Amino acid sequence: MKAEIIAVGTELLLGQIVNTNAQFISRECAAQGIDMYFQTVVGDNEQRLLDSLRLAASRADVVICTGGLGPTQDDLTKDVLASLTGCNLVLHEPSMEAISAMFASRDIHMVESNRRQALMLDGSDPLHNETGLAVGNALTYEGTHFILLPGPPKEMKPMFTKYAVPWLKLRMNDEVPLYSKMLKFAGIGESNLEHQLIDLIQSQTDPTIAPYAKEGEVTIRLTTRAHSAAEGEMKLKATEDEIVNRLGEYLYAAQDVPIETVVLRLLKANKKTLAVAESCTGGLLSDLITTVPGSSESFLGGIIVYSNALKHGLLGVPMDILEGEGAPGAVSSETAVILAEQLLVRTGSDFGISVTGVAGPSPSEGKPVGLVYVGLAQKQAKTEVYTLQLSGNRESIKHRAAKRALYQLWKQLKEN
Amino acid sequence: MKAEIIAVGTELLLGQIVNTNAQFISRECAAQGIDMYFQTVVGDNEQRLLDSLRLAASRADVVICTGGLGPTQDDLTKDVLASLTGCNLVLHEPSMEAISAMFASRDIHMVESNRRQALMLDGSDPLHNETGLAVGNALTYEGTHFILLPGPPKEMKPMFTKYAVPWLKLRMNDEVPLYSKMLKFAGIGESNLEHQLIDLIQSQTDPTIAPYAKEGEVTIRLTTRAHSAAEGEMKLKATEDEIVNRLGEYLYAAQDVPIETVVLRLLKANKKTLAVAESCTGGLLSDLITTVPGSSESFLGGIIVYSNALKHGLLGVPMDILEGEGAPGAVSSETAVILAEQLLVRTGSDFGISVTGVAGPSPSEGKPVGLVYVGLAQKQAKTEVYTLQLSGNRESIKHRAAKRALYQLWKQLKEN
């Protein structure tokens, strides 16, 4: 099955945003065994969009469009596909009701143009938008499958994965589907991980082994072709075993979940609670944790002791540890220990994690950017401190520090 | 001058990397007044690359290619352009010398294929590669200018900016560069903002008016052609004044910065400090604030009172307000007020912001998902509470709530 992507939006041609949608869709298509031949970006221009759709239809089995489904006059994708196919645009009632309900709930007057987001090509299948208003469309015209997705990644991704991919799978013929498994690692950098698997990666044929990194996490995707999950698992087993054999201590999940999800599962299973004290991560660690639905069952809360005054005032770090000639300073293992232990005292949690370090861009207390201490305290056990030297810009360091703190807690929970 | 970009590389079609090159080149072209009409990605395939080059040449004045200049058999861009134009490939001696010198200095045996990186189309202008080995090319064939750049951004960017842009400028006729200005709004949704400007947007010619939204912020980009910043400002003035006239209360910056940056600037200018108490935003508000370098000058820290126990224990909200028959509950204006006011008492900050609400996915205390109270306390003034009904998923609600809290503080700082 040959596919192409057409991303619609003048903001892409002006370089205001980067086309991450094309990467996401390409990767997902590869995982399904769909071959990607071209990606095109075209502006909000009727004639050029029509030309692009026509060209793509002439050479591909699947044309996946992103963008141009919004309410404004610039949003043309459905209109242009309507003129290419001769289909009329009709109202998708459930989407219209969702749009009306949203405006009513927010007590905002709905303007007429918002109706445009509920339009669909007559005879197409609607693709549900779980995170936004514009309905997606899927239809087959003269042998080509067209998929219309919204531009915002937060809307596009769930629509593509949950609704467009199953729709496409029903229309795939003799392709043996790809079977993939994600192995998720934390506490190890991408290049170190790759180095330890380089012989496997270089000699790979089936399964394929694809490592890729997000801030503070590395994923390996193993892929083979299989008719069933059982067959897929069997074909992946030898490779997976060898990877686990080498890197098992960093492997926190064999599915695509962030480490905070796994940590929260373990806390809940063990009926334990957590509180955090953040300095250099500045709230990011708490934010990651509370992004997981149900986190309130195990996460009591946190204290962001950004200033020394709050490290002292809210968590009792003595001023002579924080400041003055020869003092260890705010960025020190001493401070990390007190912050973590005081969390247990002041919140009653079972675990306390502290993070204090230099996120940059400038050094602090004469300490280098990227130096971070993570404290991990638990009831009736010795408090541990982990010293990290992280690289990257301010945002990367915050992210890597937060993920490493979660990794240390995960290791502890596994050992308990 | 009409331009297109062709990015060459199967790794892009597999989604292994994102096409940041296209964004960079598009933005630079826009700044030079070169209009970008299409971006294409094609794999390392001779026939499809030839088809793409031919199509681009048929509709553009400038075709900018990235990738495919390396030493391997997969690197085809020069070969394919040679067969399109009928030019031979010849050795660029200075590049060959640089390649030989590099291998000699690192004491590595140079394999024959590395010579490929020093090839250029006969009659083309070489583009110097300051940060890598493959020489770039620029040539004009049948009225179309072709620019060949390497794929790695670290090599492509300096080559494009320092060598390709000046080469193109010599070939531009009367294009006047684009001049853009970003107007940033918070506290108002995209569709409401567009609705209030719909007459301007629909009748736009010069300047152009392009709205786009990120979570909790809306940007309008005004663009015109001008020979200087002063001329650009003058040409934008009437439109900008009209927009400010209608929506000035939501306009927090006339440059592309997030609202947290503006809030921190105002706090610093007024020598005021801030602390936050977060329930439903779970650390995100603090994270946004501390992502701004230098935020420690004004931001003391925060307390993430995720559980009722911590709302009571750390910020003194009476249990009979939080729980029990007929109590206002954790999600209430009463709780928001106490949280915000207690921040002033317990941290000594000048401003205290609290956020408490239902981020979802399930209702809480019988209150609907999206209901959020923002409390804003300041020394010697009455505490304000803002009631929000936000839409979206858990992440969206957290994000919108955090941005609205920043918006309310920004308004307060402006009025003070």
PDB file of N, CA, C and O in Angstrom, chain B residues 271-327:
ATOM      1  N   LYS B 271       9.755  45.129  41.076  1.00  0.00           N
ATOM      2  CA  LYS B 271      10.420  44.557  42.262  1.00  0.00           C
ATOM      3  C   LYS B 271       9.432  43.794  43.148  1.00  0.00           C
ATOM      4  O   LYS B 271       9.396  43.981  44.371  1.00  0.00           O
ATOM      5  N   LYS B 272       8.603  42.975  42.529  1.00  0.00           N
ATOM      6  CA  LYS B 272       7.611  42.190  43.271  1.00  0.00           C
ATOM      7  C   LYS B 272       7.930  40.703  43.149  1.00  0.00           C
ATOM      8  O   LYS B 272       8.536  40.273  42.168  1.00  0.00           O
ATOM      9  N   THR B 273       7.494  39.969  44.139  1.00  0.00           N
ATOM     10  CA  THR B 273       7.722  38.523  44.114  1.00  0.00           C
ATOM     11  C   THR B 273       6.398  37.771  44.018  1.00  0.00           C
ATOM     12  O   THR B 273       5.327  38.296  44.347  1.00  0.00           O
ATOM     13  N   LEU B 274       6.499  36.530  43.597  1.00  0.00           N
ATOM     14  CA  LEU B 274       5.322  35.699  43.339  1.00  0.00           C
ATOM     15  C   LEU B 274       5.510  34.320  43.944  1.00  0.00           C
ATOM     16  O   LEU B 274       6.606  33.764  43.912  1.00  0.00           O
ATOM     17  N   ALA B 275       4.432  33.786  44.497  1.00  0.00           N
ATOM     18  CA  ALA B 275       4.384  32.366  44.864  1.00  0.00           C
ATOM     19  C   ALA B 275       3.051  31.821  44.373  1.00  0.00           C
ATOM     20  O   ALA B 275       2.090  32.572  44.189  1.00  0.00           O
ATOM     21  N   VAL B 276       2.992  30.517  44.134  1.00  0.00           N
ATOM     22  CA  VAL B 276       1.773  29.929  43.593  1.00  0.00           C
ATOM     23  C   VAL B 276       1.349  28.714  44.405  1.00  0.00           C
ATOM     24  O   VAL B 276       2.180  28.038  45.006  1.00  0.00           O
ATOM     25  N   ALA B 277       0.039  28.468  44.427  1.00  0.00           N
ATOM     26  CA  ALA B 277      -0.499  27.251  45.041  1.00  0.00           C
ATOM     27  C   ALA B 277      -1.306  26.547  43.962  1.00  0.00           C
ATOM     28  O   ALA B 277      -2.286  27.092  43.446  1.00  0.00           O
ATOM     29  N   GLU B 278      -0.880  25.345  43.608  1.00  0.00           N
ATOM     30  CA  GLU B 278      -1.517  24.655  42.496  1.00  0.00           C
ATOM     31  C   GLU B 278      -2.214  23.396  42.973  1.00  0.00           C
ATOM     32  O   GLU B 278      -1.616  22.576  43.641  1.00  0.00           O
ATOM     33  N   SER B 279      -3.476  23.266  42.584  1.00  0.00           N
ATOM     34  CA  SER B 279      -4.109  21.973  42.769  1.00  0.00           C
ATOM     35  C   SER B 279      -4.267  21.320  41.391  1.00  0.00           C
ATOM     36  O   SER B 279      -3.406  20.546  40.990  1.00  0.00           O
ATOM     37  N   CYS B 280      -5.253  21.713  40.615  1.00  0.00           N
ATOM     38  CA  CYS B 280      -5.498  20.967  39.371  1.00  0.00           C
ATOM     39  C   CYS B 280      -4.390  21.132  38.341  1.00  0.00           C
ATOM     40  O   CYS B 280      -4.209  20.257  37.498  1.00  0.00           O
ATOM     41  N   THR B 281      -3.654  22.228  38.353  1.00  0.00           N
ATOM     42  CA  THR B 281      -2.572  22.375  37.375  1.00  0.00           C
ATOM     43  C   THR B 281      -1.353  21.544  37.772  1.00  0.00           C
ATOM     44  O   THR B 281      -0.460  21.322  36.938  1.00  0.00           O
ATOM     45  N   GLY B 282      -1.290  21.110  39.021  1.00  0.00           N
ATOM     46  CA  GLY B 282      -0.328  20.085  39.428  1.00  0.00           C
ATOM     47  C   GLY B 282       1.145  20.386  39.180  1.00  0.00           C
ATOM     48  O   GLY B 282       1.934  19.453  39.002  1.00  0.00           O
ATOM     49  N   GLY B 283       1.541  21.639  39.129  1.00  0.00           N
ATOM     50  CA  GLY B 283       2.952  21.960  38.933  1.00  0.00           C
ATOM     51  C   GLY B 283       3.226  22.621  37.590  1.00  0.00           C
ATOM     52  O   GLY B 283       4.286  23.209  37.370  1.00  0.00           O
ATOM     53  N   LEU B 284       2.244  22.551  36.686  1.00  0.00           N
ATOM     54  CA  LEU B 284       2.461  23.104  35.347  1.00  0.00           C
ATOM     55  C   LEU B 284       2.684  24.616  35.376  1.00  0.00           C
ATOM     56  O   LEU B 284       3.528  25.148  34.650  1.00  0.00           O
ATOM     57  N   LEU B 285       1.917  25.316  36.214  1.00  0.00           N
ATOM     58  CA  LEU B 285       2.076  26.768  36.288  1.00  0.00           C
ATOM     59  C   LEU B 285       3.499  27.121  36.727  1.00  0.00           C
ATOM     60  O   LEU B 285       4.164  27.970  36.111  1.00  0.00           O
ATOM     61  N   SER B 286       3.994  26.446  37.755  1.00  0.00           N
ATOM     62  CA  SER B 286       5.366  26.689  38.208  1.00  0.00           C
ATOM     63  C   SER B 286       6.360  26.309  37.120  1.00  0.00           C
ATOM     64  O   SER B 286       7.365  26.997  36.902  1.00  0.00           O
ATOM     65  N   ASP B 287       6.083  25.215  36.438  1.00  0.00           N
ATOM     66  CA  ASP B 287       6.985  24.767  35.376  1.00  0.00           C
ATOM     67  C   ASP B 287       7.085  25.808  34.265  1.00  0.00           C
ATOM     68  O   ASP B 287       8.177  26.125  33.785  1.00  0.00           O
ATOM     69  N   LEU B 288       5.940  26.374  33.854  1.00  0.00           N
ATOM     70  CA  LEU B 288       5.962  27.413  32.817  1.00  0.00           C
ATOM     71  C   LEU B 288       6.798  28.600  33.278  1.00  0.00           C
ATOM     72  O   LEU B 288       7.617  29.136  32.531  1.00  0.00           O
ATOM     73  N   ILE B 289       6.584  29.002  34.518  1.00  0.00           N
ATOM     74  CA  ILE B 289       7.299  30.174  35.047  1.00  0.00           C
ATOM     75  C   ILE B 289       8.798  29.907  35.106  1.00  0.00           C
ATOM     76  O   ILE B 289       9.614  30.727  34.684  1.00  0.00           O
ATOM     77  N   THR B 290       9.174  28.726  35.616  1.00  0.00           N
ATOM     78  CA  THR B 290      10.598  28.461  35.811  1.00  0.00           C
ATOM     79  C   THR B 290      11.310  28.048  34.529  1.00  0.00           C
ATOM     80  O   THR B 290      12.526  27.880  34.531  1.00  0.00           O
ATOM     81  N   THR B 291      10.574  27.903  33.442  1.00  0.00           N
ATOM     82  CA  THR B 291      11.237  27.665  32.165  1.00  0.00           C
ATOM     83  C   THR B 291      11.869  28.955  31.639  1.00  0.00           C
ATOM     84  O   THR B 291      12.769  28.920  30.807  1.00  0.00           O
ATOM     85  N   VAL B 292      11.434  30.099  32.156  1.00  0.00           N
ATOM     86  CA  VAL B 292      12.007  31.383  31.742  1.00  0.00           C
ATOM     87  C   VAL B 292      13.317  31.607  32.507  1.00  0.00           C
ATOM     88  O   VAL B 292      13.317  31.637  33.734  1.00  0.00           O
ATOM     89  N   PRO B 293      14.446  31.739  31.794  1.00  0.00           N
ATOM     90  CA  PRO B 293      15.707  31.998  32.494  1.00  0.00           C
ATOM     91  C   PRO B 293      15.610  33.269  33.340  1.00  0.00           C
ATOM     92  O   PRO B 293      15.007  34.260  32.907  1.00  0.00           O
ATOM     93  N   GLY B 294      16.153  33.224  34.527  1.00  0.00           N
ATOM     94  CA  GLY B 294      16.113  34.396  35.406  1.00  0.00           C
ATOM     95  C   GLY B 294      14.855  34.475  36.248  1.00  0.00           C
ATOM     96  O   GLY B 294      14.674  35.424  37.019  1.00  0.00           O
ATOM     97  N   SER B 295      13.965  33.493  36.119  1.00  0.00           N
ATOM     98  CA  SER B 295      12.709  33.552  36.870  1.00  0.00           C
ATOM     99  C   SER B 295      12.936  33.543  38.379  1.00  0.00           C
ATOM    100  O   SER B 295      12.095  34.028  39.141  1.00  0.00           O
ATOM    101  N   SER B 296      14.095  33.031  38.805  1.00  0.00           N
ATOM    102  CA  SER B 296      14.338  32.954  40.250  1.00  0.00           C
ATOM    103  C   SER B 296      14.422  34.333  40.894  1.00  0.00           C
ATOM    104  O   SER B 296      14.286  34.456  42.102  1.00  0.00           O
ATOM    105  N   GLU B 297      14.597  35.382  40.077  1.00  0.00           N
ATOM    106  CA  GLU B 297      14.636  36.725  40.667  1.00  0.00           C
ATOM    107  C   GLU B 297      13.294  37.143  41.259  1.00  0.00           C
ATOM    108  O   GLU B 297      13.242  37.918  42.204  1.00  0.00           O
ATOM    109  N   SER B 298      12.195  36.651  40.691  1.00  0.00           N
ATOM    110  CA  SER B 298      10.873  37.078  41.157  1.00  0.00           C
ATOM    111  C   SER B 298      10.012  35.938  41.681  1.00  0.00           C
ATOM    112  O   SER B 298       9.069  36.165  42.429  1.00  0.00           O
ATOM    113  N   PHE B 299      10.330  34.727  41.275  1.00  0.00           N
ATOM    114  CA  PHE B 299       9.489  33.588  41.646  1.00  0.00           C
ATOM    115  C   PHE B 299      10.095  32.893  42.857  1.00  0.00           C
ATOM    116  O   PHE B 299      11.186  32.318  42.780  1.00  0.00           O
ATOM    117  N   LEU B 300       9.379  32.941  43.985  1.00  0.00           N
ATOM    118  CA  LEU B 300       9.904  32.313  45.195  1.00  0.00           C
ATOM    119  C   LEU B 300       9.708  30.800  45.160  1.00  0.00           C
ATOM    120  O   LEU B 300      10.567  30.048  45.615  1.00  0.00           O
ATOM    121  N   GLY B 301       8.562  30.367  44.650  1.00  0.00           N
ATOM    122  CA  GLY B 301       8.274  28.935  44.611  1.00  0.00           C
ATOM    123  C   GLY B 301       6.788  28.688  44.675  1.00  0.00           C
ATOM    124  O   GLY B 301       5.977  29.611  44.506  1.00  0.00           O
ATOM    125  N   GLY B 302       6.448  27.438  44.924  1.00  0.00           N
ATOM    126  CA  GLY B 302       5.035  27.097  44.906  1.00  0.00           C
ATOM    127  C   GLY B 302       4.743  25.923  45.797  1.00  0.00           C
ATOM    128  O   GLY B 302       5.645  25.236  46.272  1.00  0.00           O
ATOM    129  N   ILE B 303       3.469  25.730  46.030  1.00  0.00           N
ATOM    130  CA  ILE B 303       3.051  24.582  46.819  1.00  0.00           C
ATOM    131  C   ILE B 303       1.985  23.855  46.023  1.00  0.00           C
ATOM    132  O   ILE B 303       0.982  24.448  45.621  1.00  0.00           O
ATOM    133  N   ILE B 304       2.282  22.588  45.751  1.00  0.00           N
ATOM    134  CA  ILE B 304       1.334  21.805  44.968  1.00  0.00           C
ATOM    135  C   ILE B 304       0.476  21.034  45.952  1.00  0.00           C
ATOM    136  O   ILE B 304       0.857  19.983  46.464  1.00  0.00           O
ATOM    137  N   VAL B 305      -0.673  21.609  46.234  1.00  0.00           N
ATOM    138  CA  VAL B 305      -1.570  21.047  47.243  1.00  0.00           C
ATOM    139  C   VAL B 305      -2.547  20.111  46.546  1.00  0.00           C
ATOM    140  O   VAL B 305      -3.737  20.384  46.429  1.00  0.00           O
ATOM    141  N   TYR B 306      -2.004  18.960  46.089  1.00  0.00           N
ATOM    142  CA  TYR B 306      -2.819  18.075  45.271  1.00  0.00           C
ATOM    143  C   TYR B 306      -3.872  17.385  46.134  1.00  0.00           C
ATOM    144  O   TYR B 306      -5.018  17.260  45.739  1.00  0.00           O
ATOM    145  N   SER B 307      -3.491  16.971  47.316  1.00  0.00           N
ATOM    146  CA  SER B 307      -4.449  16.301  48.209  1.00  0.00           C
ATOM    147  C   SER B 307      -5.078  17.331  49.147  1.00  0.00           C
ATOM    148  O   SER B 307      -4.502  18.385  49.428  1.00  0.00           O
ATOM    149  N   ASN B 308      -6.258  17.005  49.656  1.00  0.00           N
ATOM    150  CA  ASN B 308      -6.880  17.884  50.654  1.00  0.00           C
ATOM    151  C   ASN B 308      -6.033  17.969  51.918  1.00  0.00           C
ATOM    152  O   ASN B 308      -5.978  19.022  52.568  1.00  0.00           O
ATOM    153  N   ALA B 309      -5.364  16.845  52.239  1.00  0.00           N
ATOM    154  CA  ALA B 309      -4.509  16.847  53.430  1.00  0.00           C
ATOM    155  C   ALA B 309      -3.455  17.962  53.332  1.00  0.00           C
ATOM    156  O   ALA B 309      -3.166  18.647  54.314  1.00  0.00           O
ATOM    157  N   LEU B 310      -2.894  18.137  52.144  1.00  0.00           N
ATOM    158  CA  LEU B 310      -1.878  19.196  52.002  1.00  0.00           C
ATOM    159  C   LEU B 310      -2.510  20.580  51.903  1.00  0.00           C
ATOM    160  O   LEU B 310      -1.914  21.564  52.340  1.00  0.00           O
ATOM    161  N   LYS B 311      -3.706  20.677  51.335  1.00  0.00           N
ATOM    162  CA  LYS B 311      -4.378  21.985  51.324  1.00  0.00           C
ATOM    163  C   LYS B 311      -4.565  22.457  52.761  1.00  0.00           C
ATOM    164  O   LYS B 311      -4.399  23.637  53.081  1.00  0.00           O
ATOM    165  N   HIS B 312      -4.905  21.503  53.592  1.00  0.00           N
ATOM    166  CA  HIS B 312      -5.083  21.821  55.011  1.00  0.00           C
ATOM    167  C   HIS B 312      -3.730  21.963  55.720  1.00  0.00           C
ATOM    168  O   HIS B 312      -3.443  22.970  56.363  1.00  0.00           O
ATOM    169  N   GLY B 313      -2.875  20.966  55.535  1.00  0.00           N
ATOM    170  CA  GLY B 313      -1.629  20.907  56.307  1.00  0.00           C
ATOM    171  C   GLY B 313      -0.627  21.989  55.921  1.00  0.00           C
ATOM    172  O   GLY B 313       0.027  22.575  56.796  1.00  0.00           O
ATOM    173  N   LEU B 314      -0.486  22.247  54.649  1.00  0.00           N
ATOM    174  CA  LEU B 314       0.548  23.196  54.226  1.00  0.00           C
ATOM    175  C   LEU B 314       0.017  24.607  54.049  1.00  0.00           C
ATOM    176  O   LEU B 314       0.772  25.570  54.152  1.00  0.00           O
ATOM    177  N   LEU B 315      -1.266  24.760  53.730  1.00  0.00           N
ATOM    178  CA  LEU B 315      -1.771  26.116  53.504  1.00  0.00           C
ATOM    179  C   LEU B 315      -3.022  26.433  54.338  1.00  0.00           C
ATOM    180  O   LEU B 315      -3.713  27.421  54.083  1.00  0.00           O
ATOM    181  N   GLY B 316      -3.286  25.611  55.317  1.00  0.00           N
ATOM    182  CA  GLY B 316      -4.254  25.987  56.344  1.00  0.00           C
ATOM    183  C   GLY B 316      -5.704  26.129  55.915  1.00  0.00           C
ATOM    184  O   GLY B 316      -6.469  26.851  56.547  1.00  0.00           O
ATOM    185  N   VAL B 317      -6.104  25.451  54.840  1.00  0.00           N
ATOM    186  CA  VAL B 317      -7.530  25.505  54.489  1.00  0.00           C
ATOM    187  C   VAL B 317      -8.287  24.644  55.515  1.00  0.00           C
ATOM    188  O   VAL B 317      -7.954  23.466  55.683  1.00  0.00           O
ATOM    189  N   PRO B 318      -9.268  25.202  56.233  1.00  0.00           N
ATOM    190  CA  PRO B 318      -9.975  24.420  57.253  1.00  0.00           C
ATOM    191  C   PRO B 318     -10.641  23.188  56.643  1.00  0.00           C
ATOM    192  O   PRO B 318     -11.211  23.267  55.545  1.00  0.00           O
ATOM    193  N   MET B 319     -10.570  22.077  57.350  1.00  0.00           N
ATOM    194  CA  MET B 319     -11.151  20.840  56.825  1.00  0.00           C
ATOM    195  C   MET B 319     -12.651  20.991  56.597  1.00  0.00           C
ATOM    196  O   MET B 319     -13.200  20.351  55.692  1.00  0.00           O
ATOM    197  N   ASP B 320     -13.325  21.841  57.365  1.00  0.00           N
ATOM    198  CA  ASP B 320     -14.773  21.938  57.154  1.00  0.00           C
ATOM    199  C   ASP B 320     -15.139  22.793  55.938  1.00  0.00           C
ATOM    200  O   ASP B 320     -16.297  22.855  55.542  1.00  0.00           O
ATOM    201  N   ILE B 321     -14.148  23.427  55.342  1.00  0.00           N
ATOM    202  CA  ILE B 321     -14.382  24.033  54.019  1.00  0.00           C
ATOM    203  C   ILE B 321     -14.152  22.989  52.936  1.00  0.00           C
ATOM    204  O   ILE B 321     -14.847  22.960  51.912  1.00  0.00           O
ATOM    205  N   LEU B 322     -13.170  22.109  53.162  1.00  0.00           N
ATOM    206  CA  LEU B 322     -12.787  21.144  52.125  1.00  0.00           C
ATOM    207  C   LEU B 322     -13.757  19.976  52.003  1.00  0.00           C
ATOM    208  O   LEU B 322     -14.020  19.495  50.900  1.00  0.00           O
ATOM    209  N   GLU B 323     -14.250  19.477  53.125  1.00  0.00           N
ATOM    210  CA  GLU B 323     -15.006  18.232  53.087  1.00  0.00           C
ATOM    211  C   GLU B 323     -16.235  18.271  53.979  1.00  0.00           C
ATOM    212  O   GLU B 323     -16.295  19.062  54.910  1.00  0.00           O
ATOM    213  N   GLY B 324     -17.176  17.389  53.698  1.00  0.00           N
ATOM    214  CA  GLY B 324     -18.370  17.254  54.524  1.00  0.00           C
ATOM    215  C   GLY B 324     -19.601  17.814  53.838  1.00  0.00           C
ATOM    216  O   GLY B 324     -19.514  18.580  52.867  1.00  0.00           O
ATOM    217  N   GLU B 325     -20.721  17.393  54.355  1.00  0.00           N
ATOM    218  CA  GLU B 325     -22.043  17.794  53.847  1.00  0.00           C
ATOM    219  C   GLU B 325     -22.143  19.320  53.735  1.00  0.00           C
ATOM    220  O   GLU B 325     -21.920  20.034  54.717  1.00  0.00           O
ATOM    221  N   GLY B 326     -22.448  19.811  52.550  1.00  0.00           N
ATOM    222  CA  GLY B 326     -22.673  21.247  52.374  1.00  0.00           C
ATOM    223  C   GLY B 326     -21.412  22.097  52.370  1.00  0.00           C
ATOM    224  O   GLY B 326     -21.498  23.329  52.241  1.00  0.00           O
ATOM    225  N   ALA B 327     -20.247  21.480  52.500  1.00  0.00           N
ATOM    226  CA  ALA B 327     -19.007  22.264  52.473  1.00  0.00           C
ATOM    227  C   ALA B 327     -18.749  22.760  51.052  1.00  0.00           C
ATOM    228  O   ALA B 327     -19.128  22.094  50.086  1.00  0.00           O
TER     229      ALA B 327
END
